[in-house]
Short mmCIF file of C-alpha atoms in Angstrom, two decimals:
data_model
loop_
_atom_site.label_atom_id
_atom_site.label_comp_id
_atom_site.label_asym_id
_atom_site.label_seq_id
_atom_site.Cartn_x
_atom_site.Cartn_y
_atom_site.Cartn_z
CA LYS A 1 23.31 26.96 13.21
CA PRO A 2 26.42 26.00 11.21
CA LYS A 3 25.68 25.03 7.64
CA HIS A 4 26.77 21.40 8.13
CA LYS A 5 24.31 21.00 11.03
CA GLN A 6 21.53 22.53 8.97
CA LEU A 7 22.40 20.07 6.21
CA PHE A 8 22.31 17.04 8.56
CA GLU A 9 18.89 18.11 9.83
CA ASN A 10 17.51 18.47 6.31
CA TRP A 11 15.27 15.53 5.30
CA VAL A 12 16.02 16.14 1.59
CA PHE A 13 19.73 15.55 2.26
CA TRP A 14 19.10 12.23 4.02
CA LEU A 15 16.60 11.10 1.40
CA LEU A 16 19.17 11.74 -1.33
CA VAL A 17 21.84 9.89 0.66
CA ILE A 18 19.56 6.90 1.24
CA THR A 19 18.49 6.84 -2.42
CA GLY A 20 22.16 6.98 -3.39
CA ILE A 21 22.90 4.01 -1.13
CA ALA A 22 19.97 2.13 -2.67
CA ILE A 23 21.29 2.84 -6.18
CA ILE A 24 24.86 1.78 -5.39
CA ILE A 25 24.12 -1.57 -3.73
CA ARG A 26 21.52 -2.56 -6.37
CA SER A 27 23.89 -1.58 -9.20
CA ILE A 28 26.99 -3.43 -7.99
CA PRO A 29 26.18 -6.75 -9.75
CA ALA A 30 25.70 -5.01 -13.12
CA TRP A 31 29.20 -3.58 -12.91
CA VAL A 32 30.88 -6.70 -11.47
CA TYR A 33 29.33 -9.45 -13.61
CA ALA A 34 28.83 -9.71 -17.37
CA VAL A 35 25.37 -11.20 -16.83
CA TRP A 36 23.24 -11.08 -13.67
CA GLY A 37 19.78 -12.33 -12.80
CA CYS A 38 17.35 -15.14 -13.53
CA ASP A 39 16.27 -15.40 -17.20
CA SER A 40 18.42 -12.38 -18.04
CA GLY A 41 19.26 -13.80 -21.47
CA ILE A 42 15.57 -13.98 -22.34
CA TYR A 43 14.95 -10.38 -21.26
CA VAL A 44 17.98 -9.09 -23.17
CA GLY A 45 16.92 -11.07 -26.25
CA ILE A 46 13.36 -9.70 -26.24
CA ALA A 47 14.55 -6.13 -25.59
CA ASP A 48 17.01 -6.46 -28.46
CA GLU A 49 14.16 -7.66 -30.70
CA VAL A 50 12.07 -4.63 -29.71
CA VAL A 51 14.97 -2.31 -30.59
CA ARG A 52 15.63 -4.11 -33.88
CA THR A 53 12.03 -4.41 -35.14
CA GLY A 54 10.16 -1.69 -33.24
CA ALA A 55 7.48 -4.24 -32.28
CA PHE A 56 5.84 -3.47 -28.94
CA PHE A 57 4.83 -7.13 -28.48
CA PRO A 58 7.52 -9.11 -30.31
CA PRO A 59 6.92 -12.85 -30.82
CA TYR A 60 8.68 -15.16 -28.38
CA TYR A 61 9.40 -18.86 -28.81
CA GLY A 62 11.42 -20.36 -26.01
CA TRP A 63 11.46 -21.65 -22.48
CA GLY A 64 8.58 -20.49 -20.30
CA GLY A 65 6.05 -17.99 -21.54
CA ALA A 66 4.40 -14.58 -21.14
CA TYR A 67 7.79 -12.84 -21.23
CA ASN A 68 6.81 -10.77 -24.28
CA GLU A 69 3.31 -9.97 -22.99
CA PHE A 70 4.47 -7.38 -20.43
CA PRO A 71 6.36 -4.82 -22.54
CA ILE A 72 7.20 -1.94 -20.20
CA LEU A 73 10.67 -3.26 -19.34
CA TYR A 74 11.60 -3.62 -23.02
CA ALA A 75 10.05 -0.28 -24.00
CA VAL A 76 12.10 1.54 -21.34
CA VAL A 77 15.30 -0.20 -22.47
CA ALA A 78 14.52 0.49 -26.15
CA LEU A 79 13.99 4.19 -25.40
CA ALA A 80 17.28 4.35 -23.46
CA THR A 81 19.09 2.56 -26.29
CA TRP A 82 17.67 5.00 -28.83
CA ILE A 83 18.75 8.00 -26.72
CA THR A 84 22.25 6.78 -25.80
CA GLY A 85 23.13 4.59 -28.77
CA LEU A 86 24.43 1.92 -26.38
CA ASP A 87 23.83 -1.77 -26.95
CA VAL A 88 20.97 -3.43 -25.06
CA ILE A 89 23.23 -5.82 -23.16
CA VAL A 90 25.33 -2.84 -21.98
CA ILE A 91 22.62 -0.46 -20.84
CA MET A 92 19.87 -2.83 -19.66
CA PRO A 93 21.63 -4.33 -16.57
CA LYS A 94 22.76 -0.88 -15.45
CA LEU A 95 19.55 1.06 -16.09
CA ILE A 96 16.81 -1.17 -14.66
CA PRO A 97 18.22 -1.47 -11.09
CA LEU A 98 17.87 2.34 -10.89
CA PHE A 99 14.10 1.85 -10.99
CA GLY A 100 14.48 -0.64 -8.15
CA ALA A 101 16.36 1.97 -6.12
CA PHE A 102 13.80 4.68 -6.86
CA THR A 103 11.14 2.55 -5.14
CA VAL A 104 12.95 3.50 -1.92
CA PHE A 105 12.60 7.17 -2.84
CA ILE A 106 8.84 6.75 -3.40
CA PHE A 107 8.48 4.68 -0.25
CA TYR A 108 9.66 7.64 1.82
CA PHE A 109 6.72 9.73 0.60
CA ILE A 110 4.27 6.87 1.20
CA VAL A 111 5.33 6.54 4.83
CA ARG A 112 5.36 10.31 5.23
CA GLU A 113 1.77 10.50 3.94
CA LEU A 114 0.66 7.77 6.34
CA THR A 115 2.49 8.91 9.47
CA GLU A 116 3.01 12.64 8.80
CA ASN A 117 6.43 12.13 10.38
CA LYS A 118 9.58 12.82 8.37
CA LYS A 119 11.88 10.99 10.79
CA ILE A 120 9.84 7.77 10.65
CA ALA A 121 9.70 8.06 6.85
CA ILE A 122 13.49 8.49 6.60
CA ILE A 123 14.18 5.51 8.89
CA SER A 124 11.67 3.37 6.96
CA ALA A 125 13.26 4.30 3.65
CA PHE A 126 16.69 3.43 5.01
CA PHE A 127 15.55 -0.04 6.11
CA LEU A 128 14.04 -0.69 2.68
CA ALA A 129 17.21 0.59 0.99
CA VAL A 130 19.35 -2.07 2.72
CA SER A 131 16.80 -4.90 3.02
CA ALA A 132 18.64 -7.93 1.64
CA PHE A 133 15.60 -9.46 -0.04
CA HIS A 134 14.63 -6.18 -1.68
CA VAL A 135 18.21 -5.45 -2.75
CA TYR A 136 18.65 -8.86 -4.36
CA GLN A 137 15.32 -8.97 -6.20
CA LEU A 138 15.54 -5.42 -7.52
CA SER A 139 19.14 -5.64 -8.69
CA HIS A 140 18.06 -7.75 -11.68
CA ALA A 141 17.13 -6.34 -15.06
CA ALA A 142 13.72 -8.02 -15.01
CA PRO A 143 10.00 -7.14 -15.39
CA LEU A 144 9.59 -7.58 -11.63
CA VAL A 145 11.65 -4.41 -11.05
CA MET A 146 9.38 -2.31 -13.24
CA GLY A 147 6.40 -3.91 -11.52
CA HIS A 148 7.72 -2.91 -8.09
CA PHE A 149 8.40 0.64 -9.26
CA PHE A 150 4.92 1.21 -10.64
CA MET A 151 3.29 -0.63 -7.73
CA MET A 152 5.01 1.71 -5.26
CA LEU A 153 4.05 4.71 -7.38
CA SER A 154 0.45 3.45 -7.55
CA PHE A 155 0.33 3.04 -3.76
CA TYR A 156 1.44 6.65 -3.37
CA PHE A 157 -1.13 7.97 -5.84
CA PHE A 158 -3.84 5.81 -4.25
CA ILE A 159 -3.18 7.42 -0.85
CA LYS A 160 -3.26 10.87 -2.45
CA PHE A 161 -6.39 9.99 -4.45
CA ARG A 162 -8.27 9.18 -1.24
CA LYS A 163 -7.61 12.75 -0.10
CA ASN A 164 -7.98 14.49 -3.45
CA ILE A 165 -9.91 12.94 -6.34
CA LYS A 166 -7.75 14.79 -8.89
CA TYR A 167 -5.04 12.20 -8.27
CA ILE A 168 -7.21 9.64 -10.07
CA TYR A 169 -5.47 10.55 -13.35
CA PRO A 170 -1.87 9.72 -12.34
CA LEU A 171 -3.24 6.75 -10.36
CA ILE A 172 -4.91 5.28 -13.45
CA LEU A 173 -1.78 5.89 -15.55
CA SER A 174 0.57 4.26 -13.03
CA SER A 175 -1.87 1.36 -12.55
CA ILE A 176 -2.03 0.69 -16.30
CA LEU A 177 1.78 0.74 -16.48
CA LEU A 178 1.83 -1.65 -13.51
CA ILE A 179 -0.57 -4.06 -15.25
CA MET A 180 1.65 -3.97 -18.34
CA SER A 181 4.82 -4.47 -16.29
CA HIS A 182 4.33 -7.60 -14.19
CA HIS A 183 1.29 -9.77 -13.48
CA PHE A 184 2.23 -10.99 -9.98
CA THR A 185 3.02 -7.48 -8.69
CA THR A 186 -0.34 -6.33 -10.03
CA TYR A 187 -1.98 -9.14 -8.08
CA ILE A 188 -0.19 -8.08 -4.89
CA PHE A 189 -1.30 -4.46 -5.42
CA LEU A 190 -4.91 -5.52 -5.98
CA ILE A 191 -5.23 -7.72 -2.89
CA SER A 192 -3.40 -5.09 -0.82
CA LEU A 193 -5.95 -2.43 -1.73
CA ILE A 194 -8.81 -4.78 -0.84
CA SER A 195 -7.19 -5.53 2.53
CA ILE A 196 -6.59 -1.83 3.21
CA VAL A 197 -10.22 -0.92 2.53
CA PHE A 198 -11.54 -3.89 4.52
CA PHE A 199 -9.50 -3.48 7.69
CA GLU A 200 -9.67 0.30 7.72
CA ASN A 201 -13.46 0.14 7.76
CA VAL A 202 -13.97 -2.95 9.91
CA TYR A 203 -12.24 -1.33 12.90
CA THR A 204 -14.25 1.91 12.74
CA LYS A 205 -17.90 2.69 13.41
CA GLU A 206 -18.23 4.97 10.38
CA TRP A 207 -17.38 4.31 6.74
CA ASN A 208 -14.25 6.01 5.49
CA ALA A 209 -15.11 9.13 3.47
CA SER A 210 -13.45 7.64 0.38
CA ILE A 211 -15.16 4.22 0.54
CA LYS A 212 -17.20 4.74 -2.66
CA ASN A 213 -14.18 5.92 -4.63
CA ASP A 214 -12.11 3.07 -3.19
CA ILE A 215 -14.63 0.46 -4.35
CA LEU A 216 -15.00 2.02 -7.80
CA PHE A 217 -11.23 2.13 -8.30
CA ILE A 218 -10.76 -1.49 -7.17
CA LEU A 219 -13.50 -2.57 -9.58
CA PHE A 220 -11.77 -0.58 -12.35
CA LEU A 221 -8.34 -2.01 -11.51
CA SER A 222 -9.54 -5.61 -11.33
CA GLY A 223 -11.53 -5.20 -14.56
CA MET A 224 -8.48 -3.79 -16.35
CA THR A 225 -6.27 -6.57 -14.96
CA PHE A 226 -8.54 -9.45 -15.95
CA SER A 227 -9.17 -7.85 -19.37
CA TYR A 228 -5.45 -7.42 -20.03
CA TRP A 229 -4.75 -11.03 -19.08
CA ALA A 230 -7.61 -12.33 -21.23
CA LEU A 231 -6.93 -10.16 -24.31
CA VAL A 232 -3.17 -9.54 -24.25
CA ALA A 233 -1.33 -11.68 -21.69
CA LYS A 234 -3.12 -14.80 -22.87
CA THR A 235 -0.37 -17.07 -21.57
CA VAL A 236 -1.00 -15.86 -18.03
CA PHE A 237 -4.76 -16.22 -18.44
CA ASP A 238 -4.44 -19.72 -19.91
CA ARG A 239 -1.97 -21.02 -17.33
CA PHE A 240 -3.29 -19.39 -14.18
CA MET A 241 -6.91 -18.54 -14.90
CA ARG A 242 -8.31 -20.85 -17.58
CA VAL A 243 -6.84 -23.93 -15.91
CA GLY A 244 -8.53 -22.90 -12.65
CA PHE A 245 -8.00 -25.02 -9.57
CA THR A 246 -9.35 -28.20 -8.01
CA LEU A 247 -10.88 -28.38 -4.55
CA GLY A 248 -12.22 -31.66 -3.20
CA GLY A 249 -12.20 -33.18 -6.67
CA ILE A 250 -14.23 -30.29 -8.11
CA ARG A 251 -12.57 -28.15 -10.80
CA PHE A 252 -13.32 -24.42 -10.85
CA ASN A 253 -12.67 -22.70 -14.17
CA SER A 254 -11.61 -19.11 -14.90
CA LEU A 255 -15.13 -17.68 -15.13
CA ILE A 256 -16.00 -19.06 -11.70
CA LEU A 257 -12.70 -17.71 -10.34
CA ILE A 258 -13.40 -14.19 -11.62
CA VAL A 259 -17.04 -14.20 -10.50
CA GLY A 260 -15.91 -15.59 -7.14
CA PHE A 261 -13.42 -12.75 -6.79
CA TYR A 262 -16.15 -10.11 -7.20
CA ILE A 263 -18.54 -11.97 -4.91
CA ILE A 264 -15.93 -12.17 -2.16
CA PHE A 265 -14.85 -8.54 -2.65
CA LEU A 266 -18.37 -7.08 -2.64
CA GLY A 267 -19.40 -9.56 0.06
CA SER A 268 -16.64 -8.21 2.29
CA ILE A 269 -18.51 -4.88 2.40
CA PHE A 270 -21.56 -6.65 3.85
CA LEU A 271 -19.26 -8.60 6.17
CA ILE A 272 -18.02 -5.28 7.59
CA LYS A 273 -21.60 -4.24 8.34
CA TYR A 274 -22.26 -7.62 10.00
CA ILE A 275 -19.10 -7.41 12.15
CA ARG A 276 -20.09 -3.91 13.29
CA LYS A 277 -23.67 -4.93 13.98
CA MET A 278 -22.61 -7.95 16.06
CA ASP A 279 -19.84 -5.89 17.71
CA LEU A 280 -17.40 -8.73 16.99
CA ILE A 281 -14.27 -6.61 17.23
CA LYS A 282 -14.91 -5.67 20.88
CA LYS A 283 -15.80 -9.26 21.69
CA VAL A 284 -12.46 -10.56 20.43
CA ASN A 285 -10.28 -7.81 21.90
CA PRO A 286 -9.34 -9.76 25.07
CA PRO A 287 -6.45 -12.08 24.11
CA SER A 288 -7.59 -15.70 23.81
CA VAL A 289 -7.31 -18.65 21.46
CA LYS A 290 -10.86 -18.01 20.25
CA SER A 291 -10.22 -14.33 19.53
CA SER A 292 -6.99 -15.19 17.72
CA LEU A 293 -8.85 -17.66 15.51
CA ILE A 294 -11.51 -15.07 14.68
CA LYS A 295 -8.88 -12.45 13.83
CA PHE A 296 -6.99 -14.98 11.73
CA SER A 297 -10.21 -15.80 9.85
CA LEU A 298 -10.82 -12.10 9.17
CA ALA A 299 -7.26 -11.71 7.91
CA PHE A 300 -7.64 -14.76 5.66
#
């Protein structure tokens, strides 16, 4: 075959092209506007403080809170500033969207692991590269971008870990960096893993071979997350956990929330056994309002 045809049939070539597209469209705002993104002044100010003082958790007094409690964004910017000598406000808006674009690169390998199909993985990566919502959110120099990057990396290592336990080491590292990057993305990762384990096992007659390791890792991840919020990201813990929530006039505090989380998670394992025993999945397979309600309840 001619070399250009060989090139066009090479998945590495298309992955590089797609990653390049992802980089360009997420980087455009940084080169067009002097400032871009919600709360960008706060992030630049904290990063500049990290560079100036060397403090990993610099104090922050201003609008909102918890900005200084998730330091990965500022640490990355500080390292880049030290290497290049460029000012924070120059390098930060141009560097961080690259991490947003690299989530597309990682996503390719996630889909490839799941489908074992390079073509599907390439097409999936392309759709993510040009997804308007993803492009907009990950073009900002914000903690969310670092959270997305390490969440995607953690998903990849989690899939590999289920096949080879040696991947537990990079999985733990990427998960810790995720926890220290962005609290909401960590939450999404945690509930996603629980859903994956639940639905994968509820639709099969036998437990997945990695079920024990899955449960142990989810317990580790949730323990690390709650501990980080309670000991370091105290603003998050105070505002979202300590306050709790009210249901029917009854207030549930943080301890009840955390205990409830573990009860529901571990209870879902027994729920799987009950669903299998009662053969509920087969009973709701014919399309009907009742079966839809049962499936919706399981999803909830």
